[in-house]
């Protein structure tokens, strides 16, 4: 079994992540279940450009579109609603959307770069209180930019030990070393493999345990054959020879099943 814990749909800028790409790639590459967020929930574009005046999505409509997709593909898709703490923030409409999503809601997703707001900012606290109340894990983009530093995810996780945080990318565009140490230092902080070199994934698992890393890819950010990227070919293939069978099962589905209560 394979669970991809980091998937998207939506068209935004240079990204064309059609829902059909997700289902087609899952079938062709043997993915059993995907945890998905709508990229149309962004608050700012690349290089932090404002969204077009006619941008058709808000925090509710972006996520409701994703929930509808999950309903159409029952048993294959779970939703991590994309949070917009800068432009809109936590409100009653957000709670109603979560309640309406029912069994398809599996966690929350934050992208500090596209919100221009570090994850440890006060604006995120109402979301965290809700996540703690509902038992929802929190997936957070991490990178080397000023809003997405791994230490900010660490600080948020440390301040909220009752919430499970997943540090997506284990520090994108870095050597991953700082992020690995931070993930290893807290029991409620984990990483995913999206654009993480397999050697870094192995280092995290060997040093801090196979329970600390989830398989994730950003599919279909590079189109319907995102899973053909050399990194993911290794995770699908020779990586299973680098770790024990039990540890490999944890990486590819067991950790996601436990963390997201699948």
mmCIF file of N, CA and C in Angstrom, residues 36-162:
data_model
loop_
_atom_site.group_PDB
_atom_site.id
_atom_site.type_symbol
_atom_site.label_atom_id
_atom_site.label_comp_id
_atom_site.label_asym_id
_atom_site.label_seq_id
_atom_site.Cartn_x
_atom_site.Cartn_y
_atom_site.Cartn_z
ATOM 1 N N UNK A 36 -4.793 15.662 0.059
ATOM 2 C CA UNK A 36 -4.740 16.688 -0.978
ATOM 3 C C UNK A 36 -5.172 18.047 -0.458
ATOM 4 N N UNK A 37 -4.509 19.104 -0.980
ATOM 5 C CA UNK A 37 -4.871 20.492 -0.688
ATOM 6 C C UNK A 37 -5.028 21.263 -1.998
ATOM 7 N N UNK A 38 -5.940 22.229 -2.050
ATOM 8 C CA UNK A 38 -6.134 23.018 -3.274
ATOM 9 C C UNK A 38 -5.175 24.208 -3.329
ATOM 10 N N UNK A 39 -4.335 24.240 -4.346
ATOM 11 C CA UNK A 39 -3.381 25.338 -4.456
ATOM 12 C C UNK A 39 -4.075 26.668 -4.728
ATOM 13 N N UNK A 40 -5.344 26.601 -5.127
ATOM 14 C CA UNK A 40 -6.120 27.823 -5.350
ATOM 15 C C UNK A 40 -6.382 28.579 -4.051
ATOM 16 N N UNK A 41 -5.974 28.015 -2.918
ATOM 17 C CA UNK A 41 -6.085 28.715 -1.652
ATOM 18 C C UNK A 41 -4.961 29.694 -1.379
ATOM 19 N N UNK A 42 -4.020 29.854 -2.305
ATOM 20 C CA UNK A 42 -2.898 30.775 -2.084
ATOM 21 C C UNK A 42 -3.402 32.191 -1.799
ATOM 22 N N UNK A 43 -2.598 32.942 -1.060
ATOM 23 C CA UNK A 43 -2.928 34.335 -0.765
ATOM 24 C C UNK A 43 -2.068 35.318 -1.562
ATOM 25 N N UNK A 44 -0.873 34.885 -1.945
ATOM 26 C CA UNK A 44 0.025 35.679 -2.780
ATOM 27 C C UNK A 44 0.675 34.735 -3.780
ATOM 28 N N UNK A 45 1.051 35.277 -4.934
ATOM 29 C CA UNK A 45 1.658 34.474 -5.973
ATOM 30 C C UNK A 45 3.155 34.329 -5.806
ATOM 31 N N UNK A 46 3.787 33.787 -6.840
ATOM 32 C CA UNK A 46 5.243 33.704 -6.847
ATOM 33 C C UNK A 46 5.827 35.109 -6.743
ATOM 34 N N UNK A 47 6.974 35.184 -6.055
ATOM 35 C CA UNK A 47 7.614 36.463 -5.780
ATOM 36 C C UNK A 47 6.666 37.411 -5.048
ATOM 37 N N UNK A 48 5.666 36.827 -4.397
ATOM 38 C CA UNK A 48 4.720 37.552 -3.546
ATOM 39 C C UNK A 48 3.931 38.623 -4.289
ATOM 40 N N UNK A 49 3.668 38.335 -5.551
ATOM 41 C CA UNK A 49 2.804 39.220 -6.321
ATOM 42 C C UNK A 49 1.358 39.070 -5.839
ATOM 43 N N UNK A 50 0.595 40.179 -5.796
ATOM 44 C CA UNK A 50 -0.824 40.072 -5.424
ATOM 45 C C UNK A 50 -1.576 39.201 -6.422
ATOM 46 N N UNK A 51 -2.615 38.546 -5.946
ATOM 47 C CA UNK A 51 -3.455 37.768 -6.842
ATOM 48 C C UNK A 51 -4.235 38.701 -7.768
ATOM 49 N N UNK A 52 -4.612 38.220 -8.945
ATOM 50 C CA UNK A 52 -5.406 39.056 -9.854
ATOM 51 C C UNK A 52 -6.704 39.515 -9.192
ATOM 52 N N UNK A 53 -7.184 40.685 -9.597
ATOM 53 C CA UNK A 53 -8.419 41.222 -9.029
ATOM 54 C C UNK A 53 -9.607 40.292 -9.241
ATOM 55 N N UNK A 54 -9.548 39.524 -10.319
ATOM 56 C CA UNK A 54 -10.661 38.624 -10.619
ATOM 57 C C UNK A 54 -10.409 37.194 -10.136
ATOM 58 N N UNK A 55 -9.478 37.016 -9.175
ATOM 59 C CA UNK A 55 -9.206 35.678 -8.650
ATOM 60 C C UNK A 55 -10.503 35.094 -8.082
ATOM 61 N N UNK A 56 -10.916 33.932 -8.558
ATOM 62 C CA UNK A 56 -12.269 33.460 -8.239
ATOM 63 C C UNK A 56 -12.408 32.694 -6.930
ATOM 64 N N UNK A 57 -11.312 32.504 -6.187
ATOM 65 C CA UNK A 57 -11.364 31.631 -5.018
ATOM 66 C C UNK A 57 -11.141 32.392 -3.718
ATOM 67 N N UNK A 58 -11.823 31.938 -2.689
ATOM 68 C CA UNK A 58 -11.513 32.342 -1.332
ATOM 69 C C UNK A 58 -11.265 31.085 -0.501
ATOM 70 N N UNK A 59 -11.123 31.256 0.796
ATOM 71 C CA UNK A 59 -10.777 30.127 1.659
ATOM 72 C C UNK A 59 -11.828 29.019 1.606
ATOM 73 N N UNK A 60 -13.089 29.398 1.431
ATOM 74 C CA UNK A 60 -14.162 28.416 1.425
ATOM 75 C C UNK A 60 -14.302 27.758 0.061
ATOM 76 N N UNK A 61 -14.391 28.553 -0.996
ATOM 77 C CA UNK A 61 -14.643 27.979 -2.319
ATOM 78 C C UNK A 61 -13.495 27.087 -2.787
ATOM 79 N N UNK A 62 -12.259 27.463 -2.481
ATOM 80 C CA UNK A 62 -11.114 26.638 -2.880
ATOM 81 C C UNK A 62 -11.201 25.262 -2.227
ATOM 82 N N UNK A 63 -11.492 25.252 -0.937
ATOM 83 C CA UNK A 63 -11.527 23.976 -0.222
ATOM 84 C C UNK A 63 -12.783 23.167 -0.535
ATOM 85 N N UNK A 64 -13.902 23.824 -0.777
ATOM 86 C CA UNK A 64 -15.111 23.083 -1.132
ATOM 87 C C UNK A 64 -14.952 22.375 -2.470
ATOM 88 N N UNK A 65 -14.219 22.992 -3.383
ATOM 89 C CA UNK A 65 -13.948 22.323 -4.660
ATOM 90 C C UNK A 65 -13.147 21.045 -4.435
ATOM 91 N N UNK A 66 -12.181 21.108 -3.524
ATOM 92 C CA UNK A 66 -11.380 19.922 -3.214
ATOM 93 C C UNK A 66 -12.228 18.852 -2.522
ATOM 94 N N UNK A 67 -13.103 19.267 -1.624
ATOM 95 C CA UNK A 67 -13.963 18.312 -0.933
ATOM 96 C C UNK A 67 -14.888 17.614 -1.927
ATOM 97 N N UNK A 68 -15.416 18.361 -2.884
ATOM 98 C CA UNK A 68 -16.261 17.752 -3.917
ATOM 99 C C UNK A 68 -15.484 16.694 -4.703
ATOM 100 N N UNK A 69 -14.224 16.990 -4.988
ATOM 101 C CA UNK A 69 -13.366 16.029 -5.690
ATOM 102 C C UNK A 69 -13.189 14.755 -4.865
ATOM 103 N N UNK A 70 -13.021 14.918 -3.548
ATOM 104 C CA UNK A 70 -12.881 13.752 -2.682
ATOM 105 C C UNK A 70 -14.165 12.917 -2.678
ATOM 106 N N UNK A 71 -15.294 13.578 -2.647
ATOM 107 C CA UNK A 71 -16.567 12.844 -2.680
ATOM 108 C C UNK A 71 -16.710 12.039 -3.972
ATOM 109 N N UNK A 72 -16.258 12.628 -5.067
ATOM 110 C CA UNK A 72 -16.351 11.949 -6.361
ATOM 111 C C UNK A 72 -15.413 10.747 -6.429
ATOM 112 N N UNK A 73 -14.414 10.726 -5.559
ATOM 113 C CA UNK A 73 -13.422 9.647 -5.554
ATOM 114 C C UNK A 73 -13.320 9.061 -4.150
ATOM 115 N N UNK A 74 -14.454 8.690 -3.625
ATOM 116 C CA UNK A 74 -14.569 8.209 -2.259
ATOM 117 C C UNK A 74 -13.627 7.024 -2.018
ATOM 118 N N UNK A 75 -12.885 7.118 -0.922
ATOM 119 C CA UNK A 75 -11.959 6.051 -0.578
ATOM 120 C C UNK A 75 -10.566 6.220 -1.138
ATOM 121 N N UNK A 76 -10.378 7.229 -1.996
ATOM 122 C CA UNK A 76 -9.066 7.468 -2.599
ATOM 123 C C UNK A 76 -8.442 8.800 -2.179
ATOM 124 N N UNK A 77 -9.281 9.746 -1.740
ATOM 125 C CA UNK A 77 -8.815 11.114 -1.504
ATOM 126 C C UNK A 77 -9.258 11.604 -0.138
ATOM 127 N N UNK A 78 -8.306 12.190 0.614
ATOM 128 C CA UNK A 78 -8.609 12.931 1.830
ATOM 129 C C UNK A 78 -8.166 14.370 1.642
ATOM 130 N N UNK A 79 -8.777 15.289 2.381
ATOM 131 C CA UNK A 79 -8.514 16.712 2.183
ATOM 132 C C UNK A 79 -7.845 17.335 3.402
ATOM 133 N N UNK A 80 -6.793 18.102 3.139
ATOM 134 C CA UNK A 80 -6.166 18.977 4.121
ATOM 135 C C UNK A 80 -6.491 20.398 3.688
ATOM 136 N N UNK A 81 -7.565 21.003 4.196
ATOM 137 C CA UNK A 81 -7.962 22.335 3.725
ATOM 138 C C UNK A 81 -6.835 23.351 3.835
ATOM 139 N N UNK A 82 -6.719 24.139 2.777
ATOM 140 C CA UNK A 82 -5.680 25.174 2.695
ATOM 141 C C UNK A 82 -6.145 26.388 3.490
ATOM 142 N N UNK A 83 -5.345 26.812 4.455
ATOM 143 C CA UNK A 83 -5.706 27.925 5.331
ATOM 144 C C UNK A 83 -5.164 29.251 4.796
ATOM 145 N N UNK A 84 -5.972 30.303 4.944
ATOM 146 C CA UNK A 84 -5.592 31.642 4.460
ATOM 147 C C UNK A 84 -5.582 32.611 5.655
ATOM 148 N N UNK A 85 -4.571 32.515 6.504
ATOM 149 C CA UNK A 85 -4.565 33.313 7.734
ATOM 150 C C UNK A 85 -4.318 34.792 7.514
ATOM 151 N N UNK A 86 -3.740 35.168 6.396
ATOM 152 C CA UNK A 86 -3.416 36.568 6.150
ATOM 153 C C UNK A 86 -4.611 37.313 5.576
ATOM 154 N N UNK A 87 -5.194 36.767 4.504
ATOM 155 C CA UNK A 87 -6.271 37.460 3.805
ATOM 156 C C UNK A 87 -7.624 37.326 4.490
ATOM 157 N N UNK A 88 -7.868 36.170 5.128
ATOM 158 C CA UNK A 88 -9.195 35.922 5.688
ATOM 159 C C UNK A 88 -9.153 35.533 7.161
ATOM 160 N N UNK A 89 -8.379 34.519 7.491
ATOM 161 C CA UNK A 89 -8.295 34.076 8.868
ATOM 162 C C UNK A 89 -9.380 33.091 9.248
ATOM 163 N N UNK A 90 -9.244 32.587 10.454
ATOM 164 C CA UNK A 90 -10.189 31.604 10.976
ATOM 165 C C UNK A 90 -11.521 32.282 11.262
ATOM 166 N N UNK A 91 -12.623 31.642 10.855
ATOM 167 C CA UNK A 91 -13.943 32.233 11.065
ATOM 168 C C UNK A 91 -15.007 31.133 11.083
ATOM 169 N N UNK A 92 -16.247 31.544 11.307
ATOM 170 C CA UNK A 92 -17.339 30.573 11.386
ATOM 171 C C UNK A 92 -17.548 29.845 10.066
ATOM 172 N N UNK A 93 -17.329 30.544 8.963
ATOM 173 C CA UNK A 93 -17.500 29.911 7.654
ATOM 174 C C UNK A 93 -16.492 28.787 7.464
ATOM 175 N N UNK A 94 -15.291 28.959 7.992
ATOM 176 C CA UNK A 94 -14.272 27.911 7.910
ATOM 177 C C UNK A 94 -14.726 26.681 8.694
ATOM 178 N N UNK A 95 -15.237 26.890 9.879
ATOM 179 C CA UNK A 95 -15.719 25.769 10.691
ATOM 180 C C UNK A 95 -16.859 25.052 9.980
ATOM 181 N N UNK A 96 -17.773 25.823 9.392
ATOM 182 C CA UNK A 96 -18.899 25.215 8.684
ATOM 183 C C UNK A 96 -18.422 24.392 7.493
ATOM 184 N N UNK A 97 -17.405 24.878 6.801
ATOM 185 C CA UNK A 97 -16.837 24.147 5.674
ATOM 186 C C UNK A 97 -16.219 22.837 6.138
ATOM 187 N N UNK A 98 -15.509 22.867 7.264
ATOM 188 C CA UNK A 98 -14.916 21.651 7.823
ATOM 189 C C UNK A 98 -16.014 20.656 8.195
ATOM 190 N N UNK A 99 -17.041 21.155 8.857
ATOM 191 C CA UNK A 99 -18.133 20.281 9.270
ATOM 192 C C UNK A 99 -18.826 19.665 8.056
ATOM 193 N N UNK A 100 -19.023 20.461 7.028
ATOM 194 C CA UNK A 100 -19.655 19.969 5.805
ATOM 195 C C UNK A 100 -18.776 18.913 5.133
ATOM 196 N N UNK A 101 -17.457 19.083 5.243
ATOM 197 C CA UNK A 101 -16.536 18.124 4.634
ATOM 198 C C UNK A 101 -16.546 16.768 5.301
ATOM 199 N N UNK A 102 -16.930 16.722 6.564
ATOM 200 C CA UNK A 102 -17.110 15.460 7.257
ATOM 201 C C UNK A 102 -15.905 14.546 7.209
ATOM 202 N N UNK A 103 -16.130 13.316 6.787
ATOM 203 C CA UNK A 103 -15.099 12.275 6.836
ATOM 204 C C UNK A 103 -13.932 12.552 5.901
ATOM 205 N N UNK A 104 -14.090 13.475 4.961
ATOM 206 C CA UNK A 104 -13.016 13.728 4.008
ATOM 207 C C UNK A 104 -11.943 14.663 4.568
ATOM 208 N N UNK A 105 -12.224 15.349 5.663
ATOM 209 C CA UNK A 105 -11.261 16.280 6.262
ATOM 210 C C UNK A 105 -10.302 15.495 7.147
ATOM 211 N N UNK A 106 -9.007 15.585 6.840
ATOM 212 C CA UNK A 106 -8.000 14.799 7.551
ATOM 213 C C UNK A 106 -6.952 15.645 8.267
ATOM 214 N N UNK A 107 -6.927 16.946 8.055
ATOM 215 C CA UNK A 107 -5.936 17.809 8.681
ATOM 216 C C UNK A 107 -6.074 19.209 8.124
ATOM 217 N N UNK A 108 -5.067 20.047 8.363
ATOM 218 C CA UNK A 108 -5.028 21.406 7.825
ATOM 219 C C UNK A 108 -3.708 21.621 7.097
ATOM 220 N N UNK A 109 -3.706 22.523 6.116
ATOM 221 C CA UNK A 109 -2.494 22.818 5.338
ATOM 222 C C UNK A 109 -2.194 24.316 5.393
ATOM 223 N N UNK A 110 -0.924 24.642 5.665
ATOM 224 C CA UNK A 110 -0.447 26.030 5.645
ATOM 225 C C UNK A 110 0.740 26.135 4.693
ATOM 226 N N UNK A 111 0.773 27.248 3.962
ATOM 227 C CA UNK A 111 1.907 27.521 3.073
ATOM 228 C C UNK A 111 2.422 28.925 3.404
ATOM 229 N N UNK A 112 3.370 29.024 4.340
ATOM 230 C CA UNK A 112 3.823 30.344 4.782
ATOM 231 C C UNK A 112 4.319 31.256 3.666
ATOM 232 N N UNK A 113 4.967 30.689 2.641
ATOM 233 C CA UNK A 113 5.455 31.537 1.540
ATOM 234 C C UNK A 113 4.299 32.209 0.834
ATOM 235 N N UNK A 114 3.263 31.455 0.507
ATOM 236 C CA UNK A 114 2.136 31.998 -0.242
ATOM 237 C C UNK A 114 1.141 32.742 0.643
ATOM 238 N N UNK A 115 1.396 32.754 1.954
ATOM 239 C CA UNK A 115 0.623 33.588 2.866
ATOM 240 C C UNK A 115 1.424 34.798 3.345
ATOM 241 N N UNK A 116 2.737 34.785 3.091
ATOM 242 C CA UNK A 116 3.641 35.819 3.601
ATOM 243 C C UNK A 116 3.478 35.966 5.116
ATOM 244 N N UNK A 117 3.465 34.804 5.782
ATOM 245 C CA UNK A 117 3.217 34.792 7.213
ATOM 246 C C UNK A 117 3.840 33.537 7.821
ATOM 247 N N UNK A 118 4.832 33.669 8.678
ATOM 248 C CA UNK A 118 5.425 32.483 9.309
ATOM 249 C C UNK A 118 4.384 31.680 10.078
ATOM 250 N N UNK A 119 4.595 30.390 10.154
ATOM 251 C CA UNK A 119 3.619 29.509 10.788
ATOM 252 C C UNK A 119 3.478 29.799 12.273
ATOM 253 N N UNK A 120 4.481 30.382 12.912
ATOM 254 C CA UNK A 120 4.400 30.679 14.339
ATOM 255 C C UNK A 120 3.830 32.068 14.615
ATOM 256 N N UNK A 121 3.162 32.664 13.644
ATOM 257 C CA UNK A 121 2.556 33.989 13.807
ATOM 258 C C UNK A 121 1.257 33.900 14.601
ATOM 259 N N UNK A 122 0.915 34.953 15.341
ATOM 260 C CA UNK A 122 -0.316 34.951 16.142
ATOM 261 C C UNK A 122 -1.582 34.713 15.321
ATOM 262 N N UNK A 123 -1.581 35.124 14.055
ATOM 263 C CA UNK A 123 -2.778 34.959 13.225
ATOM 264 C C UNK A 123 -3.168 33.486 13.060
ATOM 265 N N UNK A 124 -2.210 32.587 13.266
ATOM 266 C CA UNK A 124 -2.502 31.166 13.097
ATOM 267 C C UNK A 124 -3.071 30.505 14.351
ATOM 268 N N UNK A 125 -3.023 31.202 15.465
ATOM 269 C CA UNK A 125 -3.431 30.584 16.727
ATOM 270 C C UNK A 125 -4.875 30.083 16.731
ATOM 271 N N UNK A 126 -5.844 30.824 16.165
ATOM 272 C CA UNK A 126 -7.210 30.269 16.161
ATOM 273 C C UNK A 126 -7.321 28.954 15.384
ATOM 274 N N UNK A 127 -6.567 28.833 14.289
ATOM 275 C CA UNK A 127 -6.550 27.568 13.557
ATOM 276 C C UNK A 127 -5.971 26.450 14.436
ATOM 277 N N UNK A 128 -4.916 26.780 15.168
ATOM 278 C CA UNK A 128 -4.287 25.760 16.008
ATOM 279 C C UNK A 128 -5.223 25.306 17.130
ATOM 280 N N UNK A 129 -5.951 26.248 17.727
ATOM 281 C CA UNK A 129 -6.899 25.875 18.768
ATOM 282 C C UNK A 129 -7.950 24.922 18.204
ATOM 283 N N UNK A 130 -8.389 25.203 16.998
ATOM 284 C CA UNK A 130 -9.370 24.347 16.330
ATOM 285 C C UNK A 130 -8.770 22.981 16.007
ATOM 286 N N UNK A 131 -7.534 22.975 15.508
ATOM 287 C CA UNK A 131 -6.865 21.711 15.188
ATOM 288 C C UNK A 131 -6.715 20.848 16.437
ATOM 289 N N UNK A 132 -6.363 21.468 17.548
ATOM 290 C CA UNK A 132 -6.228 20.713 18.797
ATOM 291 C C UNK A 132 -7.577 20.156 19.242
ATOM 292 N N UNK A 133 -8.614 20.958 19.114
ATOM 293 C CA UNK A 133 -9.958 20.528 19.524
ATOM 294 C C UNK A 133 -10.450 19.353 18.687
ATOM 295 N N UNK A 134 -10.171 19.416 17.381
ATOM 296 C CA UNK A 134 -10.685 18.385 16.470
ATOM 297 C C UNK A 134 -9.704 17.226 16.244
ATOM 298 N N UNK A 135 -8.505 17.341 16.778
ATOM 299 C CA UNK A 135 -7.507 16.295 16.571
ATOM 300 C C UNK A 135 -6.987 16.249 15.151
ATOM 301 N N UNK A 136 -6.804 17.418 14.537
ATOM 302 C CA UNK A 136 -6.371 17.501 13.148
ATOM 303 C C UNK A 136 -4.870 17.774 13.059
ATOM 304 N N UNK A 137 -4.101 16.939 12.366
ATOM 305 C CA UNK A 137 -2.683 17.238 12.118
ATOM 306 C C UNK A 137 -2.553 18.465 11.218
ATOM 307 N N UNK A 138 -1.377 19.073 11.252
ATOM 308 C CA UNK A 138 -1.109 20.297 10.487
ATOM 309 C C UNK A 138 0.107 20.082 9.597
ATOM 310 N N UNK A 139 -0.102 20.198 8.281
ATOM 311 C CA UNK A 139 0.978 20.092 7.298
ATOM 312 C C UNK A 139 1.445 21.488 6.935
ATOM 313 N N UNK A 140 2.751 21.747 7.063
ATOM 314 C CA UNK A 140 3.304 23.089 6.855
ATOM 315 C C UNK A 140 4.442 23.053 5.842
ATOM 316 N N UNK A 141 4.327 23.857 4.794
ATOM 317 C CA UNK A 141 5.428 24.034 3.847
ATOM 318 C C UNK A 141 6.631 24.599 4.588
ATOM 319 N N UNK A 142 7.809 24.038 4.326
ATOM 320 C CA UNK A 142 9.041 24.586 4.897
ATOM 321 C C UNK A 142 10.075 24.743 3.794
ATOM 322 N N UNK A 143 10.862 25.821 3.906
ATOM 323 C CA UNK A 143 11.876 26.108 2.893
ATOM 324 C C UNK A 143 12.873 27.096 3.471
ATOM 325 N N UNK A 144 13.750 27.593 2.610
ATOM 326 C CA UNK A 144 14.768 28.515 3.068
ATOM 327 C C UNK A 144 14.369 29.970 2.997
ATOM 328 N N UNK A 145 13.132 30.264 2.544
ATOM 329 C CA UNK A 145 12.727 31.669 2.437
ATOM 330 C C UNK A 145 12.373 32.234 3.809
ATOM 331 N N UNK A 146 12.200 33.531 3.873
ATOM 332 C CA UNK A 146 12.058 34.225 5.148
ATOM 333 C C UNK A 146 10.787 33.869 5.911
ATOM 334 N N UNK A 147 9.797 33.328 5.231
ATOM 335 C CA UNK A 147 8.540 32.978 5.886
ATOM 336 C C UNK A 147 8.440 31.493 6.245
ATOM 337 N N UNK A 148 9.275 30.675 5.654
ATOM 338 C CA UNK A 148 9.081 29.220 5.709
ATOM 339 C C UNK A 148 10.216 28.481 6.393
ATOM 340 N N UNK A 149 11.039 29.162 7.156
ATOM 341 C CA UNK A 149 12.195 28.511 7.762
ATOM 342 C C UNK A 149 11.767 27.338 8.652
ATOM 343 N N UNK A 150 12.498 26.242 8.594
ATOM 344 C CA UNK A 150 12.149 25.086 9.437
ATOM 345 C C UNK A 150 12.009 25.416 10.917
ATOM 346 N N UNK A 151 12.804 26.368 11.396
ATOM 347 C CA UNK A 151 12.739 26.675 12.832
ATOM 348 C C UNK A 151 11.384 27.258 13.226
ATOM 349 N N UNK A 152 10.700 27.898 12.278
ATOM 350 C CA UNK A 152 9.376 28.425 12.596
ATOM 351 C C UNK A 152 8.379 27.282 12.818
ATOM 352 N N UNK A 153 8.505 26.226 12.019
ATOM 353 C CA UNK A 153 7.633 25.060 12.203
ATOM 354 C C UNK A 153 7.942 24.407 13.547
ATOM 355 N N UNK A 154 9.215 24.293 13.851
ATOM 356 C CA UNK A 154 9.639 23.753 15.144
ATOM 357 C C UNK A 154 9.031 24.563 16.295
ATOM 358 N N UNK A 155 9.110 25.891 16.193
ATOM 359 C CA UNK A 155 8.598 26.735 17.269
ATOM 360 C C UNK A 155 7.092 26.577 17.440
ATOM 361 N N UNK A 156 6.378 26.465 16.329
ATOM 362 C CA UNK A 156 4.931 26.253 16.419
ATOM 363 C C UNK A 156 4.623 24.903 17.056
ATOM 364 N N UNK A 157 5.354 23.871 16.646
ATOM 365 C CA UNK A 157 5.132 22.539 17.210
ATOM 366 C C UNK A 157 5.479 22.492 18.691
ATOM 367 N N UNK A 158 6.536 23.150 19.071
ATOM 368 C CA UNK A 158 6.938 23.167 20.479
ATOM 369 C C UNK A 158 5.900 23.879 21.330
ATOM 370 N N UNK A 159 5.311 24.932 20.784
ATOM 371 C CA UNK A 159 4.307 25.689 21.517
ATOM 372 C C UNK A 159 2.968 24.968 21.601
ATOM 373 N N UNK A 160 2.786 23.940 20.744
ATOM 374 C CA UNK A 160 1.506 23.234 20.691
ATOM 375 C C UNK A 160 1.758 21.712 20.704
ATOM 376 N N UNK A 161 2.177 21.185 21.839
ATOM 377 C CA UNK A 161 2.521 19.762 21.903
ATOM 378 C C UNK A 161 1.328 18.838 21.694
ATOM 379 N N UNK A 162 0.126 19.385 21.749
ATOM 380 C CA UNK A 162 -1.074 18.575 21.554
ATOM 381 C C UNK A 162 -1.488 18.472 20.093
#
